[in-house]
Amino acid sequence: MRRGFASGLGILLAATATLAASAPVLAEPTPALDWQPCPENAQVQCATVQVPLDWAQPGGETIEMAVARRPATNPDTRIGSLVYMPGGPGGTGVDALLSGVPFSPELASRFDIVSYDPRGYGRSNPLLCDTELLVDQPDIRPGGPAQFEEMRRYNRKVADDCRARSGPIIDHMDTVSVARDIDAFRQALGEEQISLYGISYGTLTGQMYAENFPERVRALVLDSVMDHSLDTRGFLTTEATTAEDAFTEFVKWCAQDQQCALHGADVGAVYDELYKRADSGELHEPGDPNTPIGSVQLTSTAIGAFYGPSWPDLAIRLKSLQDQQPAPVVQALPEAINNPTAALCNDWGIEIDSAEQYAQEWKLQNEAAPHLRFGLGGAIAWGCIDWPAKLQNPQHVPQIRGDAPILILNALHDPATGYNWASNVDSQIEQATLLTYDGWGHGVYGRSDCTTGATDRYFIDGQVPPEGTHCAAVPPQPGTRAMVESRPGWLG
């Protein structure tokens, strides 16, 4: 971490590190990729890369990694390849490129924008599981030994089902394996070095790439960064803390802005009453008693709304539930839960061995988040309890020894990858510089001219802003979201 404190757009012009902006020297000859127009969008090129299923056995079974490319729009000024590392676990980079360009026109003109579907997702040997089983999840609130054993049985049943349908890919979905896949992609591209941008869970892939292939990194941006050094308790409680902070910011907005449907009300008390009703099984969809809304679902919906953030829509939703009156049609509020279990459990050891310990961890989350009661981590980490697959990439402080500076971007009030994580990762990586966006939501690139300009300058010229640089918050509008994130969280 580089020390020092400064703020404002002007100082972003100051260079504290530089990278060569010229085209990188080609690597040793490798098999050329068979680029073809993608069936879904002929403006994008698609191909596949053969990689080992198990990188510990490089001569063994192989799988195909789906990759995509948008060539630089100005080949005469091309710098190299910029790898977009999607969030998740479960996000697909091929879809991101098919739907548009996840970067500014300036970067699109200077780089081939390339991406991939991480192993086990999308078009890269996807992990297939029974949908009804995934939907029919157990109650994750503490309920004694019987409830805890039910969660353990459920997790084993899910893993067995996924393995029966998809084979051993379930054991090899960790971000170190994905990082090795990216380096195989680099070789196939014929690049000596690559620039990389990771969003959300993709930042863990980026850290693992820099740890294992430091000499191959030309530039690396970690946007809304994962902290892989945390043990189980640290992971759960910091997630609860950052979710509660996002809720506090929503409450402040409601008190100040008359467009909030709960303006003038005690929003914390409103939410607490809704949570109490949901927790006791008394909350349901307005006008539909047959569609209950549980407390976990309520909090997950709130967390999902904080990604944009979509504060007006969340206020309308809570007001509708309070009054039991159907709300006007508004933008759908995503729940911040999907099924990232296999990849997460390959990267994160969730060490909870008893109902008593689970109840204690839940209690600590409740204390850290007195309104929401838990954060994104608590909503999904239970799926790793007794997960019957080897932990491939245990938590650890990243050991990054390369020369390239690394730029970390994080919102001050991110609901999922908290600023507490960003500060910690910044202190762990000597080459890192943290740029703070003094606003809300998940994903920083594309939020403002300040955040986009600083990132673009770094990728093109190698200039990173001084440590301590802040970009001013931009008031969120309904439906707003950072340029690169189309779904919630480090789940998106």
Coordinates of C-alpha atoms in Angstrom, one line a residue:
M1 CA 0.0 0.0 0.0
R2 CA 1.3 3.4 -0.9
R3 CA 0.9 6.0 1.9
G4 CA -0.3 9.6 1.7
F5 CA -3.6 11.5 1.7
A6 CA -5.0 13.6 -1.1
S7 CA -8.3 14.2 -2.8
G8 CA -10.0 15.7 -5.8
L9 CA -10.0 15.2 -9.6
G10 CA -7.0 17.4 -10.2
I11 CA -4.5 15.3 -8.4
L12 CA -5.5 12.3 -10.5
L13 CA -3.2 13.7 -13.1
A14 CA -0.2 13.1 -10.9
A15 CA 1.7 10.0 -11.8
T16 CA 3.1 7.8 -9.0
A17 CA 3.9 4.9 -11.2
T18 CA 4.2 4.2 -15.0
L19 CA 3.9 1.3 -17.3
A20 CA 5.1 1.0 -20.9
A21 CA 2.1 1.8 -23.1
S22 CA 3.6 0.3 -26.2
A23 CA 2.4 -3.0 -27.6
P24 CA 3.9 -6.0 -25.6
V25 CA 6.4 -8.3 -27.1
L26 CA 4.8 -11.5 -28.3
A27 CA 5.2 -14.7 -26.2
E28 CA 6.5 -18.0 -27.5
P29 CA 4.4 -19.3 -30.4
T30 CA 1.2 -21.0 -29.3
P31 CA -1.7 -22.5 -31.1
A32 CA -3.8 -19.7 -32.7
L33 CA -7.3 -19.3 -31.5
D34 CA -9.9 -20.1 -34.1
W35 CA -11.9 -16.8 -33.8
Q36 CA -15.3 -16.9 -35.4
P37 CA -18.2 -14.5 -35.3
C38 CA -20.3 -15.3 -32.2
P39 CA -23.8 -16.7 -33.2
E40 CA -25.5 -14.3 -30.9
N41 CA -23.6 -11.2 -32.1
A42 CA -21.4 -11.1 -35.1
Q43 CA -19.6 -8.0 -33.9
V44 CA -18.0 -10.2 -31.2
Q45 CA -15.6 -13.0 -31.9
C46 CA -15.9 -16.3 -30.1
A47 CA -13.5 -19.2 -29.6
T48 CA -12.5 -21.9 -27.1
V49 CA -9.3 -22.8 -25.2
Q50 CA -8.5 -26.3 -24.1
V51 CA -7.4 -26.3 -20.4
P52 CA -6.8 -29.2 -17.9
L53 CA -9.7 -30.1 -15.7
D54 CA -7.1 -30.4 -12.9
W55 CA -4.1 -28.2 -13.2
A56 CA -2.2 -30.5 -10.8
Q57 CA -2.5 -33.1 -13.7
P58 CA -1.9 -31.0 -16.8
G59 CA -1.7 -34.1 -19.0
G60 CA -5.0 -35.4 -17.8
E61 CA -8.6 -34.7 -18.8
T62 CA -9.3 -31.4 -20.4
I63 CA -12.3 -29.0 -20.6
E64 CA -13.1 -26.2 -23.0
M65 CA -13.1 -22.6 -21.8
A66 CA -15.3 -20.3 -23.8
V67 CA -13.7 -17.0 -24.7
A68 CA -14.7 -13.8 -26.6
R69 CA -13.1 -10.8 -28.1
R70 CA -14.0 -7.3 -29.3
P71 CA -10.9 -6.2 -31.3
A72 CA -9.5 -2.7 -30.7
T73 CA -11.5 -0.1 -32.7
N74 CA -8.3 1.7 -33.6
P75 CA -5.7 -0.9 -34.4
D76 CA -3.0 1.7 -35.1
T77 CA -2.9 2.7 -31.4
R78 CA -3.5 -0.7 -30.0
I79 CA -1.7 -1.4 -26.7
G80 CA -2.6 -5.1 -26.1
S81 CA -5.4 -7.2 -24.6
L82 CA -7.5 -6.2 -21.7
V83 CA -9.1 -9.1 -19.8
Y84 CA -12.5 -8.5 -18.3
M85 CA -12.8 -10.9 -15.2
P86 CA -16.5 -11.2 -14.4
G87 CA -18.0 -11.3 -10.9
G88 CA -19.9 -14.1 -9.4
P89 CA -19.3 -16.8 -8.8
G90 CA -21.4 -17.4 -11.8
G91 CA -21.0 -14.3 -13.9
T92 CA -20.0 -14.9 -17.6
G93 CA -17.6 -12.7 -19.4
V94 CA -18.8 -13.9 -22.8
D95 CA -22.3 -12.6 -22.1
A96 CA -20.8 -9.3 -20.9
L97 CA -19.1 -8.8 -24.3
L98 CA -22.0 -10.0 -26.3
S99 CA -24.3 -7.4 -24.6
G100 CA -21.9 -4.5 -25.1
V101 CA -18.5 -3.1 -24.2
P102 CA -17.9 -3.0 -20.5
F103 CA -15.4 -0.1 -20.8
S104 CA -15.2 3.4 -22.2
P105 CA -14.8 4.1 -26.0
E106 CA -11.2 5.2 -25.2
L107 CA -10.2 1.8 -23.8
A108 CA -12.2 0.0 -26.5
S109 CA -10.1 1.9 -29.1
R110 CA -6.7 1.0 -27.5
F111 CA -7.3 -2.6 -26.4
D112 CA -8.7 -5.8 -27.6
I113 CA -11.4 -6.4 -25.0
V114 CA -11.4 -10.1 -24.2
S115 CA -13.2 -12.2 -21.6
Y116 CA -14.2 -15.8 -20.8
D117 CA -16.8 -17.9 -19.0
P118 CA -15.2 -19.2 -15.8
R119 CA -14.9 -22.9 -15.5
G120 CA -18.2 -24.4 -14.3
Y121 CA -20.4 -21.6 -15.6
G122 CA -21.9 -20.4 -18.8
R123 CA -20.3 -22.2 -21.8
S124 CA -17.3 -23.5 -19.9
N125 CA -18.2 -27.0 -18.8
P126 CA -21.1 -25.7 -16.7
L127 CA -22.0 -27.3 -13.4
L128 CA -25.5 -28.6 -13.8
C129 CA -27.7 -29.2 -10.8
D130 CA -31.4 -29.9 -10.1
T131 CA -33.2 -26.6 -10.2
E132 CA -36.0 -27.7 -7.8
L133 CA -33.4 -28.9 -5.3
L134 CA -31.6 -25.6 -5.4
V135 CA -34.8 -23.6 -5.0
D136 CA -36.0 -25.8 -2.1
Q137 CA -33.4 -24.5 0.4
P138 CA -33.6 -25.1 4.1
D139 CA -34.3 -22.5 6.7
I140 CA -30.9 -20.9 7.4
R141 CA -31.9 -19.3 10.7
P142 CA -30.5 -21.0 13.8
G143 CA -32.9 -23.6 15.1
G144 CA -30.9 -26.1 17.1
P145 CA -29.1 -29.4 16.3
A146 CA -31.9 -30.7 14.0
Q147 CA -32.0 -27.6 11.9
F148 CA -28.2 -27.6 11.6
E149 CA -28.1 -31.2 10.6
E150 CA -30.7 -30.5 8.0
M151 CA -28.5 -27.8 6.4
R152 CA -25.6 -30.3 6.4
R153 CA -27.7 -33.0 4.7
Y154 CA -29.0 -30.5 2.2
N155 CA -25.5 -29.3 1.2
R156 CA -24.3 -32.9 0.8
K157 CA -27.4 -33.7 -1.3
V158 CA -26.8 -30.7 -3.6
A159 CA -23.1 -31.6 -4.1
D160 CA -24.0 -35.2 -4.8
D161 CA -26.6 -34.2 -7.4
C162 CA -24.3 -31.7 -9.1
R163 CA -21.5 -34.2 -9.2
A164 CA -23.8 -36.9 -10.7
R165 CA -24.9 -34.5 -13.4
S166 CA -21.7 -32.8 -14.2
G167 CA -18.8 -34.9 -13.0
P168 CA -15.5 -33.8 -11.3
I169 CA -15.7 -30.1 -12.4
I170 CA -17.3 -29.5 -9.0
D171 CA -13.9 -30.1 -7.4
H172 CA -12.0 -27.7 -9.6
M173 CA -13.9 -24.4 -9.7
D174 CA -11.5 -22.3 -7.5
T175 CA -10.1 -19.0 -8.6
V176 CA -6.5 -20.3 -8.8
S177 CA -7.7 -22.7 -11.5
V178 CA -9.5 -19.9 -13.2
A179 CA -6.3 -17.8 -13.1
R180 CA -4.4 -20.6 -14.7
D181 CA -7.0 -20.8 -17.4
I182 CA -6.5 -17.1 -18.0
D183 CA -2.8 -17.6 -18.5
A184 CA -3.5 -20.4 -21.0
F185 CA -5.7 -17.8 -22.7
R186 CA -2.9 -15.3 -22.6
Q187 CA -0.6 -17.8 -24.3
A188 CA -3.2 -18.6 -26.9
L189 CA -3.5 -14.8 -27.6
G190 CA 0.2 -14.6 -28.1
E191 CA 0.7 -11.9 -25.5
E192 CA 3.7 -11.6 -23.3
Q193 CA 1.8 -9.5 -20.8
I194 CA -1.9 -8.7 -20.3
S195 CA -3.9 -6.0 -18.6
L196 CA -6.7 -7.2 -16.4
Y197 CA -9.9 -5.8 -14.8
G198 CA -11.8 -7.7 -12.2
I199 CA -15.2 -6.8 -10.8
S200 CA -16.4 -8.1 -7.5
Y201 CA -15.6 -11.9 -7.2
G202 CA -13.5 -11.4 -10.3
T203 CA -11.1 -9.4 -8.1
L204 CA -10.2 -12.6 -6.3
T205 CA -9.4 -14.2 -9.7
G206 CA -7.2 -11.1 -10.3
Q207 CA -5.4 -11.4 -7.0
M208 CA -4.7 -15.1 -7.7
Y209 CA -3.5 -14.3 -11.2
A210 CA -1.0 -11.7 -9.9
E211 CA 0.1 -14.1 -7.2
N212 CA 0.8 -16.9 -9.6
F213 CA 1.9 -15.0 -12.7
P214 CA 3.3 -11.7 -11.5
E215 CA 5.6 -11.2 -14.5
R216 CA 2.6 -11.5 -16.9
V217 CA 0.7 -8.6 -15.4
R218 CA 1.0 -5.3 -17.3
A219 CA -1.8 -3.6 -15.3
L220 CA -4.5 -4.9 -12.9
V221 CA -7.6 -3.1 -11.6
L222 CA -9.5 -4.6 -8.7
D223 CA -13.0 -3.0 -8.6
S224 CA -15.0 -3.7 -5.4
V225 CA -12.5 -6.1 -4.0
M226 CA -12.7 -9.4 -2.2
D227 CA -10.6 -9.9 1.0
H228 CA -9.4 -13.5 0.9
S229 CA -7.5 -13.2 4.2
L230 CA -10.6 -13.4 6.4
D231 CA -11.5 -16.5 8.5
T232 CA -15.1 -17.6 8.9
R233 CA -16.0 -15.1 11.7
G234 CA -14.2 -12.2 10.1
F235 CA -15.9 -12.9 6.7
L236 CA -19.4 -13.1 8.2
T237 CA -19.2 -10.1 10.5
T238 CA -17.6 -7.8 8.0
E239 CA -20.2 -8.7 5.5
A240 CA -22.9 -7.9 8.1
T241 CA -21.3 -4.6 8.9
T242 CA -21.1 -3.4 5.3
A243 CA -24.7 -4.4 4.6
E244 CA -25.9 -2.5 7.7
D245 CA -23.8 0.6 6.6
A246 CA -25.6 0.5 3.2
F247 CA -29.0 0.3 5.0
T248 CA -28.0 3.3 7.2
E249 CA -27.3 5.3 4.0
F250 CA -30.7 4.4 2.6
V251 CA -32.3 5.6 5.9
K252 CA -30.4 8.9 5.6
W253 CA -31.6 9.4 2.0
C254 CA -35.2 8.7 3.0
A255 CA -35.0 11.3 5.7
Q256 CA -33.7 13.9 3.2
D257 CA -35.5 13.2 0.0
Q258 CA -39.3 13.5 -0.4
Q259 CA -39.3 11.1 -3.3
C260 CA -38.8 8.3 -0.7
A261 CA -42.1 6.6 -0.1
L262 CA -41.2 6.3 3.6
H263 CA -40.1 10.0 3.9
G264 CA -41.0 11.2 7.4
A265 CA -41.2 7.7 8.9
D266 CA -38.8 5.9 11.2
V267 CA -37.4 3.7 8.4
G268 CA -35.4 1.5 10.8
A269 CA -38.5 0.8 12.9
V270 CA -40.6 0.1 9.8
Y271 CA -38.0 -2.4 8.6
D272 CA -37.7 -4.0 12.1
E273 CA -41.5 -4.5 12.2
L274 CA -41.5 -6.1 8.7
Y275 CA -38.6 -8.3 9.7
K276 CA -40.4 -9.4 12.9
R277 CA -43.6 -10.3 10.9
A278 CA -41.5 -12.1 8.3
D279 CA -39.5 -14.0 11.0
S280 CA -42.8 -15.2 12.5
G281 CA -44.3 -16.2 9.2
E282 CA -46.9 -13.4 9.2
L283 CA -45.6 -11.4 6.2
H284 CA -46.8 -12.1 2.7
E285 CA -47.2 -10.5 -0.7
P286 CA -49.8 -7.7 -0.6
G287 CA -53.1 -9.2 -1.5
D288 CA -51.7 -12.7 -1.7
P289 CA -51.7 -14.6 1.7
N290 CA -50.5 -17.7 -0.2
T291 CA -47.1 -16.1 -1.0
P292 CA -45.2 -15.7 2.2
I293 CA -42.1 -13.6 2.5
G294 CA -39.5 -14.8 5.0
S295 CA -37.0 -12.7 6.9
V296 CA -34.1 -14.0 4.9
Q297 CA -35.9 -13.1 1.6
L298 CA -36.7 -9.7 3.0
T299 CA -33.1 -8.8 3.9
S300 CA -31.8 -10.4 0.6
T301 CA -34.1 -8.1 -1.3
A302 CA -32.9 -5.1 0.6
I303 CA -29.3 -5.9 0.0
G304 CA -30.0 -6.4 -3.7
A305 CA -31.5 -2.9 -3.9
F306 CA -28.3 -1.4 -2.5
Y307 CA -26.2 -2.4 -5.5
G308 CA -27.5 0.3 -7.8
P309 CA -28.6 1.6 -5.4
S310 CA -32.3 1.5 -6.2
W311 CA -33.4 3.4 -3.1
P312 CA -36.8 4.7 -4.5
D313 CA -37.8 1.2 -5.5
L314 CA -36.9 -0.3 -2.2
A315 CA -38.8 2.4 -0.3
I316 CA -41.9 1.7 -2.5
R317 CA -41.5 -2.0 -1.8
L318 CA -41.2 -1.6 2.0
K319 CA -44.2 0.8 2.1
S320 CA -46.3 -1.7 0.1
L321 CA -45.4 -4.5 2.5
Q322 CA -46.2 -2.2 5.5
D323 CA -49.6 -1.2 4.2
Q324 CA -50.3 -4.6 2.5
Q325 CA -51.3 -2.6 -0.6
P326 CA -50.0 -3.7 -4.0
A327 CA -47.3 -1.3 -5.2
P328 CA -47.1 0.4 -8.6
V329 CA -45.0 -1.4 -11.1
V330 CA -41.4 -0.5 -10.5
Q331 CA -38.0 -1.8 -11.5
A332 CA -37.6 -5.4 -10.2
L333 CA -35.5 -5.6 -7.1
P334 CA -33.0 -8.5 -7.4
E335 CA -32.4 -10.8 -4.5
A336 CA -28.7 -11.1 -3.7
I337 CA -28.8 -14.8 -3.7
N338 CA -28.0 -17.3 -6.4
N339 CA -26.1 -20.6 -6.3
P340 CA -22.4 -19.8 -6.1
T341 CA -21.7 -22.7 -3.7
A342 CA -19.3 -24.9 -5.6
A343 CA -16.9 -22.1 -6.6
L344 CA -17.2 -20.3 -3.2
C345 CA -16.5 -23.5 -1.3
N346 CA -13.5 -24.2 -3.5
D347 CA -12.1 -20.8 -2.3
W348 CA -13.4 -20.4 1.2
G349 CA -13.3 -22.7 4.1
I350 CA -16.4 -22.1 6.3
E351 CA -15.5 -23.7 9.6
I352 CA -18.7 -24.1 11.5
D353 CA -18.9 -27.5 13.1
S354 CA -22.0 -27.4 15.4
A355 CA -25.4 -25.9 15.9
E356 CA -24.0 -23.9 18.9
Q357 CA -21.3 -22.4 16.8
Y358 CA -23.7 -21.6 14.0
A359 CA -26.0 -19.8 16.5
Q360 CA -23.1 -17.8 17.9
E361 CA -21.9 -16.7 14.4
W362 CA -25.5 -15.7 13.6
K363 CA -25.7 -13.7 16.9
L364 CA -22.5 -11.8 16.0
Q365 CA -23.9 -11.0 12.6
N366 CA -27.1 -9.7 14.2
E367 CA -25.1 -7.5 16.5
A368 CA -23.1 -6.1 13.5
A369 CA -26.3 -5.5 11.5
P370 CA -29.1 -4.7 14.0
H371 CA -31.6 -4.0 11.2
L372 CA -30.7 -6.3 8.4
R373 CA -29.4 -9.0 10.8
F374 CA -26.8 -10.4 8.3
G375 CA -25.0 -9.6 5.1
L376 CA -24.4 -11.2 1.8
G377 CA -21.8 -13.6 3.2
G378 CA -24.3 -14.9 5.8
A379 CA -26.9 -15.4 3.1
I380 CA -24.7 -17.9 1.2
A381 CA -21.8 -19.1 3.3
W382 CA -24.0 -21.7 5.1
G383 CA -23.9 -23.6 1.8
C384 CA -20.3 -24.5 2.4
I385 CA -20.9 -26.2 5.7
D386 CA -19.9 -29.8 5.3
W387 CA -19.5 -29.3 1.5
P388 CA -18.0 -32.6 0.3
A389 CA -15.3 -31.3 -2.0
K390 CA -11.8 -30.4 -1.3
L391 CA -10.9 -26.8 -0.4
Q392 CA -8.6 -25.9 -3.3
N393 CA -7.7 -22.3 -2.4
P394 CA -7.8 -21.7 1.3
Q395 CA -8.0 -18.2 2.6
H396 CA -4.7 -16.4 2.7
V397 CA -3.1 -13.0 2.4
P398 CA -2.2 -12.6 -1.3
Q399 CA 1.5 -13.0 -2.0
I400 CA 2.0 -10.6 -5.0
R401 CA 5.6 -10.0 -5.9
G402 CA 5.4 -8.4 -9.3
D403 CA 6.6 -4.9 -10.4
A404 CA 3.3 -3.7 -11.9
P405 CA 1.3 -1.2 -9.8
I406 CA -2.2 -2.4 -8.9
L407 CA -5.2 -0.1 -8.7
I408 CA -8.0 -0.9 -6.2
L409 CA -11.4 0.8 -6.7
N410 CA -14.1 0.7 -4.0
A411 CA -17.2 2.6 -3.0
L412 CA -17.3 3.9 0.6
H413 CA -20.7 2.4 1.1
D414 CA -20.6 -0.8 -1.0
P415 CA -23.2 -3.2 0.3
A416 CA -21.3 -6.4 -0.5
T417 CA -17.5 -5.9 -0.8
G418 CA -17.2 -3.3 1.9
Y419 CA -14.7 -0.5 2.3
N420 CA -13.3 -2.4 5.3
W421 CA -12.2 -5.1 2.8
A422 CA -10.7 -2.6 0.4
S423 CA -8.7 -1.0 3.1
N424 CA -7.4 -4.3 4.2
V425 CA -6.4 -5.5 0.8
D426 CA -4.7 -2.2 0.1
S427 CA -2.6 -2.8 3.2
Q428 CA -1.8 -6.4 2.1
I429 CA -0.5 -5.6 -1.4
E430 CA 2.6 -3.4 -1.5
Q431 CA 2.1 -2.4 -5.1
A432 CA -1.6 -1.4 -4.5
T433 CA -3.1 2.1 -4.6
L434 CA -6.7 2.5 -3.4
L435 CA -9.0 5.0 -5.0
T436 CA -12.2 5.7 -3.0
Y437 CA -15.5 6.5 -4.5
D438 CA -17.4 8.5 -1.8
G439 CA -20.7 7.1 -2.8
W440 CA -22.9 4.0 -2.8
G441 CA -23.5 0.9 -4.8
H442 CA -21.4 -2.0 -6.0
G443 CA -18.9 -1.4 -8.8
V444 CA -17.0 1.8 -9.2
Y445 CA -15.8 2.0 -12.8
G446 CA -18.3 4.0 -14.9
R447 CA -19.8 5.8 -11.8
S448 CA -18.3 9.2 -12.8
D449 CA -15.8 11.0 -15.0
C450 CA -13.5 10.8 -12.0
T451 CA -13.6 7.1 -11.5
T452 CA -13.6 6.3 -15.2
G453 CA -10.9 8.7 -16.1
A454 CA -8.5 7.5 -13.3
T455 CA -9.0 3.9 -14.4
D456 CA -8.6 4.7 -18.1
R457 CA -5.5 6.7 -17.5
Y458 CA -3.9 3.9 -15.5
F459 CA -4.7 1.3 -18.2
I460 CA -3.4 3.5 -21.0
D461 CA -0.4 5.3 -19.5
G462 CA 0.3 3.4 -16.3
Q463 CA -0.5 6.4 -14.1
V464 CA -2.1 5.6 -10.8
P465 CA -3.5 8.3 -8.6
P466 CA -1.8 9.0 -5.3
E467 CA -2.8 6.9 -2.3
G468 CA -5.7 8.6 -0.5
T469 CA -7.4 9.9 -3.7
H470 CA -11.2 10.2 -3.5
C471 CA -13.8 10.7 -6.2
A472 CA -17.0 12.6 -5.2
A473 CA -20.3 10.7 -4.9
V474 CA -22.8 11.0 -7.7
P475 CA -26.4 11.1 -6.4
P476 CA -28.0 7.8 -7.5
Q477 CA -30.9 7.9 -9.9
P478 CA -33.6 5.1 -10.3
G479 CA -32.1 2.2 -12.2
T480 CA -28.5 3.5 -12.0
R481 CA -25.7 1.0 -11.8
A482 CA -22.0 1.0 -12.5
M483 CA -21.1 0.4 -16.1
V484 CA -19.7 -3.1 -15.7
E485 CA -22.1 -4.7 -13.3
S486 CA -25.4 -6.1 -14.6
R487 CA -26.4 -8.3 -11.7
P488 CA -26.1 -8.1 -7.9
G489 CA -23.0 -8.3 -6.0
W490 CA -19.9 -10.5 -5.8
L491 CA -22.6 -12.8 -7.0
G492 CA -22.9 -11.0 -10.3

